[in-house]
mmCIF file of C-alpha atoms in Angstrom:
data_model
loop_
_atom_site.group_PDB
_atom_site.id
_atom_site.type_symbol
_atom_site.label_atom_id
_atom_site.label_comp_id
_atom_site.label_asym_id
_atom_site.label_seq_id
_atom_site.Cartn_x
_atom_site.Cartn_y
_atom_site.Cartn_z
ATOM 1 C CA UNK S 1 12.627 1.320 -14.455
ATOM 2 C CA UNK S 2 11.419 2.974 -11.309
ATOM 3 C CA UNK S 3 10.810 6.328 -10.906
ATOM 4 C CA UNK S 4 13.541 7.033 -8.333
ATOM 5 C CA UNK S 5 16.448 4.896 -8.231
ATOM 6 C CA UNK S 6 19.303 5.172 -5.631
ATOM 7 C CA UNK S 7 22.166 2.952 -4.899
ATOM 8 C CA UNK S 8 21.438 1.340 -2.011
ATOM 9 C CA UNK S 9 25.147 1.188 -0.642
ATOM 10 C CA UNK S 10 26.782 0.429 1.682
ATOM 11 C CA UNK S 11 28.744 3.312 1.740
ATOM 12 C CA UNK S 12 31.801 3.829 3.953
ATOM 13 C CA UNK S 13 33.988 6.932 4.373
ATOM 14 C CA UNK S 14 36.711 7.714 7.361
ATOM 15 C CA UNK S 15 35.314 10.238 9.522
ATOM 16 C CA UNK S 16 36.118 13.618 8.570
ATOM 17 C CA UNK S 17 35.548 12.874 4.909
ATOM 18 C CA UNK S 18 33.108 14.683 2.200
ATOM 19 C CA UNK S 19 29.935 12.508 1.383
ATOM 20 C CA UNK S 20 28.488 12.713 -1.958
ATOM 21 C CA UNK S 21 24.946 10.980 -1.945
ATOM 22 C CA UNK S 22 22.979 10.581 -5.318
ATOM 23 C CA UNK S 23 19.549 10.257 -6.994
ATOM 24 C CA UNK S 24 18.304 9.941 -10.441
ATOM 25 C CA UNK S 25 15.021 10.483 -11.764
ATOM 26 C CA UNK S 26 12.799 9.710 -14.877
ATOM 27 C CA UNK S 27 9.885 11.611 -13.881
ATOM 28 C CA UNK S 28 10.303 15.327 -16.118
ATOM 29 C CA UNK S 29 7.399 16.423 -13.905
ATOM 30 C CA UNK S 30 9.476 16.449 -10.035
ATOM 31 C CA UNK S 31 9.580 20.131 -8.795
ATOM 32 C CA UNK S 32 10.222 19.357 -5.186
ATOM 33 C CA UNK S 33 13.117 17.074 -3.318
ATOM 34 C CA UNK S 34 14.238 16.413 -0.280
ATOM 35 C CA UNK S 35 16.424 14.341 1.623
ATOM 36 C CA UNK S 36 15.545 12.750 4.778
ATOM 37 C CA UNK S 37 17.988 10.464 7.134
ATOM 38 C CA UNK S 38 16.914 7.435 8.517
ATOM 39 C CA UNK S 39 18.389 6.026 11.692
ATOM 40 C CA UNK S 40 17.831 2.326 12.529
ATOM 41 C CA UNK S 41 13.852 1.070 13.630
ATOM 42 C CA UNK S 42 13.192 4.800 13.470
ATOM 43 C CA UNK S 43 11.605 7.633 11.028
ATOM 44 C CA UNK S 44 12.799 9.507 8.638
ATOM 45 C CA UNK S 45 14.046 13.138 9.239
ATOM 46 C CA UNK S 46 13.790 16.086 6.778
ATOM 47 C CA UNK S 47 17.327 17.323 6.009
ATOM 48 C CA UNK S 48 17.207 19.800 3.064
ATOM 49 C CA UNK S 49 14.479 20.652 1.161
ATOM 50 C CA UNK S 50 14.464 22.510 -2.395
ATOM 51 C CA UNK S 51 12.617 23.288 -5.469
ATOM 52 C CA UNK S 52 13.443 23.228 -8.761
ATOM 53 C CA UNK S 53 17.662 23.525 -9.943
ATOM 54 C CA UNK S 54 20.180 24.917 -7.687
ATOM 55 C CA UNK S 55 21.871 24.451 -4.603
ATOM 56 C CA UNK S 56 20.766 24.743 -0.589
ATOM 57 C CA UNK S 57 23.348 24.975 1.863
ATOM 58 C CA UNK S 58 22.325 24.005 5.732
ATOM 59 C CA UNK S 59 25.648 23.722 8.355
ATOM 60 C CA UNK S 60 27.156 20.524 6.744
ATOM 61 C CA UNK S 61 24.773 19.707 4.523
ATOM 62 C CA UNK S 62 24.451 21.105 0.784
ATOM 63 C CA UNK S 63 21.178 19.994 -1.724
ATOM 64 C CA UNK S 64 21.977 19.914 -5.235
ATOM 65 C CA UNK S 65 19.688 19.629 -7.892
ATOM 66 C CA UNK S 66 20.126 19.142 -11.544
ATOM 67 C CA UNK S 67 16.677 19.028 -13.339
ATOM 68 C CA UNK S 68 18.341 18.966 -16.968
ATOM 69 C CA UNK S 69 19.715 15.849 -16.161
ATOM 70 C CA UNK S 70 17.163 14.332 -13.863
ATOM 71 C CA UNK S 71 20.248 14.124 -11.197
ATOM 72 C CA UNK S 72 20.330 15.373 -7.535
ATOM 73 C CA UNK S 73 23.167 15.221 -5.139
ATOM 74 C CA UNK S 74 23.461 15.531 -0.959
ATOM 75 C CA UNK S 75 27.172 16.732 0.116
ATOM 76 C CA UNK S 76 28.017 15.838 3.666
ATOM 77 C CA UNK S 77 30.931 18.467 5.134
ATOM 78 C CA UNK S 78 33.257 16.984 8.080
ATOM 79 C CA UNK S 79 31.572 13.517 7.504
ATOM 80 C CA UNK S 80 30.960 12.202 11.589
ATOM 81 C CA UNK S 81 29.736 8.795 13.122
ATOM 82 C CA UNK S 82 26.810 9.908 13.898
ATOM 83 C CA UNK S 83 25.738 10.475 10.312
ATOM 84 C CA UNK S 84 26.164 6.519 9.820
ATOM 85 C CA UNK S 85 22.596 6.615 8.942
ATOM 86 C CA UNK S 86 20.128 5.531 5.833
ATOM 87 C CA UNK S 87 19.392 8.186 3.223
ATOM 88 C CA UNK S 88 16.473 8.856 1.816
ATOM 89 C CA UNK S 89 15.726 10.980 -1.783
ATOM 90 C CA UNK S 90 12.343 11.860 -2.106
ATOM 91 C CA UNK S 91 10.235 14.144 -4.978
ATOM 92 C CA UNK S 92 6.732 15.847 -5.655
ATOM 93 C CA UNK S 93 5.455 16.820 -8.631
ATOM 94 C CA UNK S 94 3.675 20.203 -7.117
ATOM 95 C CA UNK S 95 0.234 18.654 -8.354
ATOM 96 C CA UNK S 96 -2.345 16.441 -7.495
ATOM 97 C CA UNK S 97 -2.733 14.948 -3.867
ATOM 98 C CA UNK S 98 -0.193 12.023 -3.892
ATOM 99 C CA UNK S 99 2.603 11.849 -1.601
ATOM 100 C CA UNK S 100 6.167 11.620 -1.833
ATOM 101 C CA UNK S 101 8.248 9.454 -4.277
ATOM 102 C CA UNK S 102 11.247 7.749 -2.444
ATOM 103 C CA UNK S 103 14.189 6.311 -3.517
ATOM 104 C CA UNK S 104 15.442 3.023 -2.290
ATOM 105 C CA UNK S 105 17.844 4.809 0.470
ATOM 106 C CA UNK S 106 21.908 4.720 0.828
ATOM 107 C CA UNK S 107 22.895 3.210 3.787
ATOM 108 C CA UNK S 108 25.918 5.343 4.977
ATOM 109 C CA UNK S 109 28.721 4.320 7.187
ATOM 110 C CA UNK S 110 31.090 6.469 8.450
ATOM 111 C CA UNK S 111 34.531 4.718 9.965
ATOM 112 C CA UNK S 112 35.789 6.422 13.015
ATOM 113 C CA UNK T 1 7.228 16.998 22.225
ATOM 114 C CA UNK T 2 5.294 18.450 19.357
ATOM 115 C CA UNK T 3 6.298 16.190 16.620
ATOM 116 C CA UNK T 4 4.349 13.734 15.073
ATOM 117 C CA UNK T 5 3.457 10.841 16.981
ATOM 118 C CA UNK T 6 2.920 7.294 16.454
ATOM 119 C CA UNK T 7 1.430 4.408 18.771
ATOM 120 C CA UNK T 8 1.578 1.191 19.098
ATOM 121 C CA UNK T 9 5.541 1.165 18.430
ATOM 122 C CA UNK T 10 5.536 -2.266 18.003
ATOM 123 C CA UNK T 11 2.751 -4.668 16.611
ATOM 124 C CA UNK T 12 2.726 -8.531 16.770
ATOM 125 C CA UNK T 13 -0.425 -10.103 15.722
ATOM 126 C CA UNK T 14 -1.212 -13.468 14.760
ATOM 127 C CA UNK T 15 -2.318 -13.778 10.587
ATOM 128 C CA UNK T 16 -6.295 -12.979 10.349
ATOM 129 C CA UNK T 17 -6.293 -10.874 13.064
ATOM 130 C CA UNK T 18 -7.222 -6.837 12.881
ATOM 131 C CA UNK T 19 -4.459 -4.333 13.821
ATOM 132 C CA UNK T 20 -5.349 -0.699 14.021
ATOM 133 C CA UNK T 21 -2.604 2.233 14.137
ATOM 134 C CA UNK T 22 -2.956 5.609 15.504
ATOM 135 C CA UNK T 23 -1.171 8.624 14.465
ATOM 136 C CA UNK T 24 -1.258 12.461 15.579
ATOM 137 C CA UNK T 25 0.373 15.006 13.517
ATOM 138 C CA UNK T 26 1.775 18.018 14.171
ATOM 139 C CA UNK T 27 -0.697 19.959 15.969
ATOM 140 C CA UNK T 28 -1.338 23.132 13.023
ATOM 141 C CA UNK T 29 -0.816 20.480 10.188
ATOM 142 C CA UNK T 30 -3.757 20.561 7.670
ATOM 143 C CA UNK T 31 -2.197 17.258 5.773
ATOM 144 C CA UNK T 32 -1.619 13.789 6.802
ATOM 145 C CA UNK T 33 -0.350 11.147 4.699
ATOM 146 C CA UNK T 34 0.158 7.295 5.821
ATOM 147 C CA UNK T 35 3.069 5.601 3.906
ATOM 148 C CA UNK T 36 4.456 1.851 4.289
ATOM 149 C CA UNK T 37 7.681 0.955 3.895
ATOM 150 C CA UNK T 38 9.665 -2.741 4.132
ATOM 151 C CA UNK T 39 13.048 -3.692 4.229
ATOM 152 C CA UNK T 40 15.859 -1.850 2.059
ATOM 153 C CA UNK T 41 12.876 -0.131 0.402
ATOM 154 C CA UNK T 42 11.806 3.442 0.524
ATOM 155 C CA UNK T 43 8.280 4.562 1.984
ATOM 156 C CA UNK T 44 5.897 4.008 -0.307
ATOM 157 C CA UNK T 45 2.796 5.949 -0.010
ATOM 158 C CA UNK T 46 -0.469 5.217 0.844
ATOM 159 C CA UNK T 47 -3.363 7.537 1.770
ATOM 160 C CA UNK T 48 -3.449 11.130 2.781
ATOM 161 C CA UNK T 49 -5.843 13.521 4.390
ATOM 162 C CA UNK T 50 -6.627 17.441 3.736
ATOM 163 C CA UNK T 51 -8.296 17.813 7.084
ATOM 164 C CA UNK T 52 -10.922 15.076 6.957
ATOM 165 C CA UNK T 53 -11.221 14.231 3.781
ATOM 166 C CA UNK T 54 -9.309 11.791 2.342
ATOM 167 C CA UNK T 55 -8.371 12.722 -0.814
ATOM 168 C CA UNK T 56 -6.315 9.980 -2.556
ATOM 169 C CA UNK T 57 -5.649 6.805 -2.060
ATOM 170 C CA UNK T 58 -2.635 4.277 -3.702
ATOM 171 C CA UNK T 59 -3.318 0.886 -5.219
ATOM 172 C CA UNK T 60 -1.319 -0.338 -3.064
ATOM 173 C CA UNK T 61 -4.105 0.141 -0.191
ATOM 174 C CA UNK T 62 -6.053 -3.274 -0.465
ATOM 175 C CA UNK T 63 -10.028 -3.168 0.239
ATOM 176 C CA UNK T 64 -8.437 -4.303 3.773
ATOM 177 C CA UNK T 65 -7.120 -1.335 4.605
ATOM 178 C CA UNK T 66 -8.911 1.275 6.085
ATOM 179 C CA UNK T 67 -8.072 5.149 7.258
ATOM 180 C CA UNK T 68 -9.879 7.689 8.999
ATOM 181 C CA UNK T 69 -8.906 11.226 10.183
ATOM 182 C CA UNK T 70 -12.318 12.036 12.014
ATOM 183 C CA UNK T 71 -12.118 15.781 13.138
ATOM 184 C CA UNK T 72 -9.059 16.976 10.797
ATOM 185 C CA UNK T 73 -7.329 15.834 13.876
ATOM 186 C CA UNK T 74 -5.820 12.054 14.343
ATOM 187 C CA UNK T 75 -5.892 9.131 12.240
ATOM 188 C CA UNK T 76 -6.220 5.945 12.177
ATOM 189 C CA UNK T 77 -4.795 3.261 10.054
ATOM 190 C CA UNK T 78 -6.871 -0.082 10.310
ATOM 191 C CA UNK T 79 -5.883 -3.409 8.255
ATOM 192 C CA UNK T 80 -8.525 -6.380 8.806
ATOM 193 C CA UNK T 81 -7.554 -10.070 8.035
ATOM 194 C CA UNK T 82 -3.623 -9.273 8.083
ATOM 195 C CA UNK T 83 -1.365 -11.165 6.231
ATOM 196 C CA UNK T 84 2.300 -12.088 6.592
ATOM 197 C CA UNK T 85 2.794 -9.602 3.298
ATOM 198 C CA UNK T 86 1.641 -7.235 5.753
ATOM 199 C CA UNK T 87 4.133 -6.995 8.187
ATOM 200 C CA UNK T 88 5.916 -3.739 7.463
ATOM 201 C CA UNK T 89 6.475 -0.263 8.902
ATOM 202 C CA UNK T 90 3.814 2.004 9.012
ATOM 203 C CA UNK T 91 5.157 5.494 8.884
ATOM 204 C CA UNK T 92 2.638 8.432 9.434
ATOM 205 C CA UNK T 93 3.671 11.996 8.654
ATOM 206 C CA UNK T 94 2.121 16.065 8.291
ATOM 207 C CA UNK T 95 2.793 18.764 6.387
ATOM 208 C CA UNK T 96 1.169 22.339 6.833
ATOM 209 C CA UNK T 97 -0.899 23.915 3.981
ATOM 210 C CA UNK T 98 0.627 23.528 0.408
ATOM 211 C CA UNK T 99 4.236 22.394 1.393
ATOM 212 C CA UNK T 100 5.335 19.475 -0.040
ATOM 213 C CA UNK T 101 7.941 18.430 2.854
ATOM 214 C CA UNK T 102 6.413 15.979 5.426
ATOM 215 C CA UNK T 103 7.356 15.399 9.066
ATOM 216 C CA UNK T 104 7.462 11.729 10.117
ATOM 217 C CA UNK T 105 6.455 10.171 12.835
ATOM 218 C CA UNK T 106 8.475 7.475 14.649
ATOM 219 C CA UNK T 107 6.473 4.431 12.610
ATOM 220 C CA UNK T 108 4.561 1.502 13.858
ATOM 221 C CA UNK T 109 6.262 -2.047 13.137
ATOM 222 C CA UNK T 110 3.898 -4.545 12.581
ATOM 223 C CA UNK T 111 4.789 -8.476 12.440
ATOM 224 C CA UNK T 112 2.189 -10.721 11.157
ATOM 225 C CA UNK T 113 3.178 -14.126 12.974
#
């Protein structure tokens, strides 16, 4: 079992629609978790960034985290075709020097 | 633009041949971290810097890979004797002091031919 896993998709939504993008975790030990989007041949982008349980709310966007069940969510408002884009979960611990844990990414489609 | 930067873009070398990457962070970034990441997969990471010093380094970086961050500044990413298994994106990204979000760069996409 890897540490992150994340349904790779696709998914596809009409335009307008609300995204709900998941992640599940086995790793007890994750304080910190982001989500980054990924356009084509290009780097990721930070999109929300939180620590620990609770929820983040950024225009559109809203992190939720759920360490009790090892589950974290991104909600996408007013879904648009320019968030047709690959998803990204990633974690930290807090300690040591490693980097970031990804998931696999959802690739997300949105239908105009 | 004061994000992090990447270059070459685009690598195609031949198999045996030595690639080197370059990457500068963001300009008051104390931390640099190199990740790789292939097709439908995640970045998967590889080295990272605390100014010069690199302080950790994955199993997944072979005895042919090689990184340097010389003056806390850039780095550089070197693989020697590529291999077709190495053809990937190389993604380079900062963070600033203890924060655990990193900044990308654009990547480098190396093709081992």
């Amino acid at each position: 079992q890897k540490e992150v896993e994340q349904d790779p998709g696709p998914l596809s939504v009409p335009e307008g629609a609300i995204v709900s993008l998941n992640c599940t975790y086995s790793n007890s030990a994750f304080q910190y978790f982001m989500w980054y989007r990924q356009y084509s041949r290009k780097g990721p982008e930070l999109l929300m960034y939180t620590y620990s349980s609770g929820n983040k709310e950024d225009g559109r966007f809203t992190a939720q985290v759920d360490k009790s069940s090892k589950y974290i969510s991104l909600f996408i408002r007013d879904s648009q075709p320019s968030d047709s884009a690959t998803y990204l979960c990633a974690m930290h611990s807090g300690g040591g020097a490693d980097g970031l844990t990804f998931g696999k990414g959802t690739h997300l489609i949105i239908q105009p | 633009d004061t994000g992090v930067s990447q270059d070459p873009r685009h690598k195609i070398t031949k198999r045996g041949q030595n690639v080197t990457f370059r990457c500068d962070p963001i300009s008051e970034h104390n931390r640099l971290y190199w990740y790789r990441q292939t097709l439908g997969q995640g970045p998967e990471f590889l080295t990272y810097f605390q100014n010069e010093a690199q302080l950790e380094k994955s199993r997944l970086l072979s005895d042919r890979f090689s990184a340097e961050r010389p003056k806390g500044s850039f780095s550089t990413l070197e693989i020697q004797r590529t291999e077709q298994g190495d053809s990937a994106m190389y993604l380079c990204a900062s963070s600033l002091g203890d924060r655990k979000e990193a900044f990308f760069g654009q990547g480098t996409r190396l093709t081992v031919v």
